[in-house]
Amino acid sequence: MGENLSAYANYELGEAFFEIINKMVVMDGIPFSKIGDFEIVSPSWRKLADKQDKTPEDIKKIDSDYKMEIRDLADSCMIYMAAKTGNKTYQFTLDDYKKFLSLTNSDKFAIPNDKSEIENYNKKIETQFKKIANHGEESGDNLIDNKDFAAFIYALDLKSEHDENNKFTGFILNGKITPMNYAMAYRELKEDSDNMISFKLRQAYKNLFVNVS
């Protein structure tokens, strides 16, 4: 499966992604405001996106480059997860995911000390895994691959927009994962309901892999 990964993917980028987002939350999924945003995109993408009077070619390049950089990051996360779990198929089961969390201390704030709460904790981890693995759908293959993880990263960047009356008008992408965005997703991923992160994951997957002209 490794031949399907981006040539620009690398272990260090995957490691950096997990290390930074893991610092974005404190207990109960509250954002840690002293941690800065995680930049998904390159400075060159940011420069073009900030350009005034963009041409149709500029807009097309902004979209294609964004999706390419999302893929590079997602594939880097797959390489990092593979190195940690020993699963070189780059398709991760629930057991692989649990192993990864334990080896990287990625969910350290949620692990209960009380043995009676372990069952509930494991159920939440399974819910989180399935939402990512099936990109927000009710069912799927129950395997996290690079497309699922690209949709997850994309969903973390989707930010709600509201008008002057606080009415929801849609989503924007700005190439950044903020502590607030991640903390909200962190909580919603563990909720056994079809919630906002479920919707974002579905939209992200469609935008990346289904609605492609």
Short mmCIF file of C-alpha atoms in Angstrom, two decimals:
data_model
loop_
_atom_site.label_atom_id
_atom_site.label_comp_id
_atom_site.label_asym_id
_atom_site.label_seq_id
_atom_site.Cartn_x
_atom_site.Cartn_y
_atom_site.Cartn_z
CA MET A 1 0.00 0.00 0.00
CA GLY A 2 2.96 2.31 0.56
CA GLU A 3 3.30 3.03 -3.15
CA ASN A 4 -0.02 4.91 -2.96
CA LEU A 5 1.36 7.44 -0.50
CA SER A 6 2.63 10.85 -1.49
CA ALA A 7 6.31 11.08 -2.37
CA TYR A 8 6.48 14.12 -0.06
CA ALA A 9 5.08 12.30 2.96
CA ASN A 10 7.49 11.79 5.84
CA TYR A 11 7.63 10.50 9.41
CA GLU A 12 8.69 13.84 10.91
CA LEU A 13 5.67 15.73 9.58
CA GLY A 14 3.30 13.07 10.91
CA GLU A 15 5.04 13.15 14.28
CA ALA A 16 4.80 16.96 14.43
CA PHE A 17 1.07 16.87 13.62
CA PHE A 18 0.23 14.49 16.46
CA GLU A 19 2.54 16.18 18.96
CA ILE A 20 1.00 19.59 18.35
CA ILE A 21 -2.67 18.60 18.30
CA ASN A 22 -2.17 16.50 21.43
CA LYS A 23 -1.11 19.69 23.22
CA MET A 24 -4.19 21.59 22.05
CA VAL A 25 -6.53 20.17 24.68
CA VAL A 26 -6.55 19.97 28.44
CA MET A 27 -8.79 17.76 30.53
CA ASP A 28 -12.38 17.43 29.28
CA GLY A 29 -11.46 18.66 25.83
CA ILE A 30 -10.98 22.30 26.83
CA PRO A 31 -8.62 24.13 24.43
CA PHE A 32 -5.15 25.05 25.64
CA SER A 33 -4.97 28.63 24.40
CA LYS A 34 -1.20 28.98 24.85
CA ILE A 35 -0.61 26.53 21.99
CA GLY A 36 -0.54 28.16 18.58
CA ASP A 37 -2.44 27.06 15.49
CA PHE A 38 -1.19 24.18 13.35
CA GLU A 39 -0.48 25.38 9.81
CA ILE A 40 -1.70 22.80 7.32
CA VAL A 41 -0.51 24.73 4.29
CA SER A 42 2.80 26.12 3.06
CA PRO A 43 3.77 29.81 3.03
CA SER A 44 3.49 29.81 -0.77
CA TRP A 45 -0.13 28.64 -0.57
CA ARG A 46 -0.88 31.29 2.04
CA LYS A 47 0.68 33.99 -0.13
CA LEU A 48 -1.44 33.04 -3.14
CA ALA A 49 -4.61 32.70 -1.04
CA ASP A 50 -4.05 36.21 0.37
CA LYS A 51 -3.50 37.71 -3.07
CA GLN A 52 -5.94 40.43 -4.14
CA ASP A 53 -7.82 40.13 -7.44
CA LYS A 54 -7.14 36.44 -7.92
CA THR A 55 -7.52 35.04 -11.42
CA PRO A 56 -9.55 31.87 -12.16
CA GLU A 57 -6.21 30.08 -12.55
CA ASP A 58 -5.14 31.30 -9.10
CA ILE A 59 -8.36 30.02 -7.55
CA LYS A 60 -7.95 26.63 -9.23
CA LYS A 61 -4.35 26.38 -8.03
CA ILE A 62 -5.33 27.35 -4.48
CA ASP A 63 -7.86 24.50 -4.42
CA SER A 64 -5.62 21.87 -6.01
CA ASP A 65 -2.57 22.79 -3.90
CA TYR A 66 -4.64 22.75 -0.71
CA LYS A 67 -5.86 19.22 -1.45
CA MET A 68 -2.31 18.14 -2.32
CA GLU A 69 -0.93 19.50 0.96
CA ILE A 70 -3.75 17.81 2.89
CA ARG A 71 -2.77 14.54 1.21
CA ASP A 72 0.91 15.04 2.05
CA LEU A 73 0.05 15.61 5.71
CA ALA A 74 -2.41 12.71 5.91
CA ASP A 75 0.09 10.35 4.27
CA SER A 76 2.76 11.53 6.70
CA CYS A 77 0.42 10.66 9.57
CA MET A 78 -0.03 7.18 8.05
CA ILE A 79 3.74 6.69 7.96
CA TYR A 80 4.02 7.77 11.60
CA MET A 81 1.15 5.50 12.68
CA ALA A 82 2.66 2.60 10.75
CA ALA A 83 6.01 3.08 12.46
CA LYS A 84 4.40 3.16 15.89
CA THR A 85 2.02 0.23 15.42
CA GLY A 86 4.11 -1.96 13.11
CA ASN A 87 1.22 -2.15 10.62
CA LYS A 88 2.81 -1.35 7.26
CA THR A 89 -0.41 -1.84 5.26
CA TYR A 90 -1.36 1.78 6.12
CA GLN A 91 -4.87 0.56 6.92
CA PHE A 92 -5.45 0.61 10.65
CA THR A 93 -7.94 -1.43 12.67
CA LEU A 94 -9.48 -0.47 15.99
CA ASP A 95 -6.82 -2.53 17.78
CA ASP A 96 -4.10 -0.70 15.83
CA TYR A 97 -5.67 2.61 16.78
CA LYS A 98 -5.82 1.72 20.47
CA LYS A 99 -2.19 0.60 20.31
CA PHE A 100 -1.21 3.86 18.66
CA LEU A 101 -2.99 5.93 21.32
CA SER A 102 -1.31 4.00 24.13
CA LEU A 103 2.17 4.16 22.58
CA THR A 104 2.01 7.89 21.83
CA ASN A 105 0.08 8.93 24.94
CA SER A 106 -2.29 10.68 22.52
CA ASP A 107 -5.35 10.44 24.74
CA LYS A 108 -3.66 10.87 28.09
CA PHE A 109 -6.24 13.22 29.58
CA ALA A 110 -9.18 10.92 28.88
CA ILE A 111 -7.78 7.68 30.29
CA PRO A 112 -9.66 7.03 33.56
CA ASN A 113 -7.94 5.98 36.75
CA ASP A 114 -11.03 4.14 37.97
CA LYS A 115 -11.21 0.62 36.51
CA SER A 116 -15.00 0.81 36.52
CA GLU A 117 -14.82 3.58 33.93
CA ILE A 118 -12.52 1.72 31.53
CA GLU A 119 -15.43 0.15 29.64
CA ASN A 120 -16.99 3.55 29.00
CA TYR A 121 -13.62 4.94 27.93
CA ASN A 122 -13.06 2.09 25.47
CA LYS A 123 -16.53 2.65 24.03
CA LYS A 124 -15.73 6.32 23.40
CA ILE A 125 -12.46 5.40 21.70
CA GLU A 126 -14.34 2.96 19.46
CA THR A 127 -16.85 5.70 18.59
CA GLN A 128 -14.00 8.09 17.77
CA PHE A 129 -12.27 5.47 15.65
CA LYS A 130 -15.39 4.62 13.65
CA LYS A 131 -16.17 8.27 12.92
CA ILE A 132 -12.69 8.78 11.47
CA ALA A 133 -12.50 5.36 9.75
CA ASN A 134 -15.90 5.75 8.07
CA HIS A 135 -15.55 9.53 7.51
CA GLY A 136 -18.72 10.35 9.42
CA GLU A 137 -20.92 7.73 7.79
CA GLU A 138 -23.02 5.35 9.91
CA SER A 139 -21.09 2.35 8.59
CA GLY A 140 -18.08 1.52 6.46
CA ASP A 141 -14.97 -0.64 6.31
CA ASN A 142 -13.88 0.25 9.85
CA LEU A 143 -10.31 0.86 8.69
CA ILE A 144 -8.46 4.17 8.91
CA ASP A 145 -6.56 4.80 5.67
CA ASN A 146 -4.96 7.87 4.15
CA LYS A 147 -8.21 9.08 2.56
CA ASP A 148 -10.08 8.83 5.86
CA PHE A 149 -7.33 10.74 7.60
CA ALA A 150 -7.19 13.39 4.90
CA ALA A 151 -10.92 13.93 5.45
CA PHE A 152 -10.28 14.18 9.20
CA ILE A 153 -7.64 16.89 8.73
CA TYR A 154 -9.87 18.74 6.27
CA ALA A 155 -12.77 18.54 8.74
CA LEU A 156 -10.59 20.05 11.48
CA ASP A 157 -10.00 23.05 9.23
CA LEU A 158 -13.70 23.58 8.41
CA LYS A 159 -14.86 26.61 10.37
CA SER A 160 -18.45 27.84 10.67
CA GLU A 161 -19.41 31.26 9.36
CA HIS A 162 -22.37 33.30 10.62
CA ASP A 163 -24.04 36.50 9.47
CA GLU A 164 -24.75 39.62 11.55
CA ASN A 165 -27.78 37.83 13.05
CA ASN A 166 -25.65 34.85 14.06
CA LYS A 167 -27.31 32.70 11.40
CA PHE A 168 -25.11 29.94 10.00
CA THR A 169 -24.06 30.74 6.44
CA GLY A 170 -21.59 27.95 5.68
CA PHE A 171 -18.00 26.86 6.23
CA ILE A 172 -14.63 28.36 5.38
CA LEU A 173 -11.15 26.87 5.13
CA ASN A 174 -8.10 28.89 6.13
CA GLY A 175 -5.41 26.22 6.31
CA LYS A 176 -5.15 26.24 10.10
CA ILE A 177 -6.19 23.91 12.90
CA THR A 178 -6.88 26.00 15.98
CA PRO A 179 -6.94 24.73 19.56
CA MET A 180 -10.65 25.63 19.73
CA ASN A 181 -11.47 23.68 16.57
CA TYR A 182 -9.52 20.66 17.72
CA ALA A 183 -10.95 20.72 21.25
CA MET A 184 -14.50 20.76 19.87
CA ALA A 185 -13.74 17.89 17.49
CA TYR A 186 -11.98 15.99 20.30
CA ARG A 187 -15.20 16.06 22.32
CA GLU A 188 -17.59 15.43 19.43
CA LEU A 189 -15.64 12.45 18.08
CA LYS A 190 -16.38 10.58 21.30
CA GLU A 191 -20.12 11.36 21.27
CA ASP A 192 -22.31 8.51 20.10
CA SER A 193 -24.45 10.72 17.89
CA ASP A 194 -24.54 12.16 14.39
CA ASN A 195 -23.10 15.53 15.35
CA MET A 196 -21.20 18.40 13.74
CA ILE A 197 -17.90 16.54 13.37
CA SER A 198 -19.78 13.67 11.68
CA PHE A 199 -21.24 16.16 9.20
CA LYS A 200 -17.86 17.82 8.63
CA LEU A 201 -16.19 14.46 8.00
CA ARG A 202 -18.80 13.55 5.39
CA GLN A 203 -18.47 16.91 3.68
CA ALA A 204 -14.68 16.72 3.77
CA TYR A 205 -14.59 13.27 2.17
CA LYS A 206 -17.01 14.35 -0.56
CA ASN A 207 -15.03 17.51 -1.29
CA LEU A 208 -11.74 15.65 -1.45
CA PHE A 209 -12.67 12.42 -3.19
CA VAL A 210 -16.23 12.42 -4.54
CA ASN A 211 -17.02 15.87 -5.89
CA VAL A 212 -13.89 15.99 -8.02
CA SER A 213 -14.21 17.44 -11.53
#
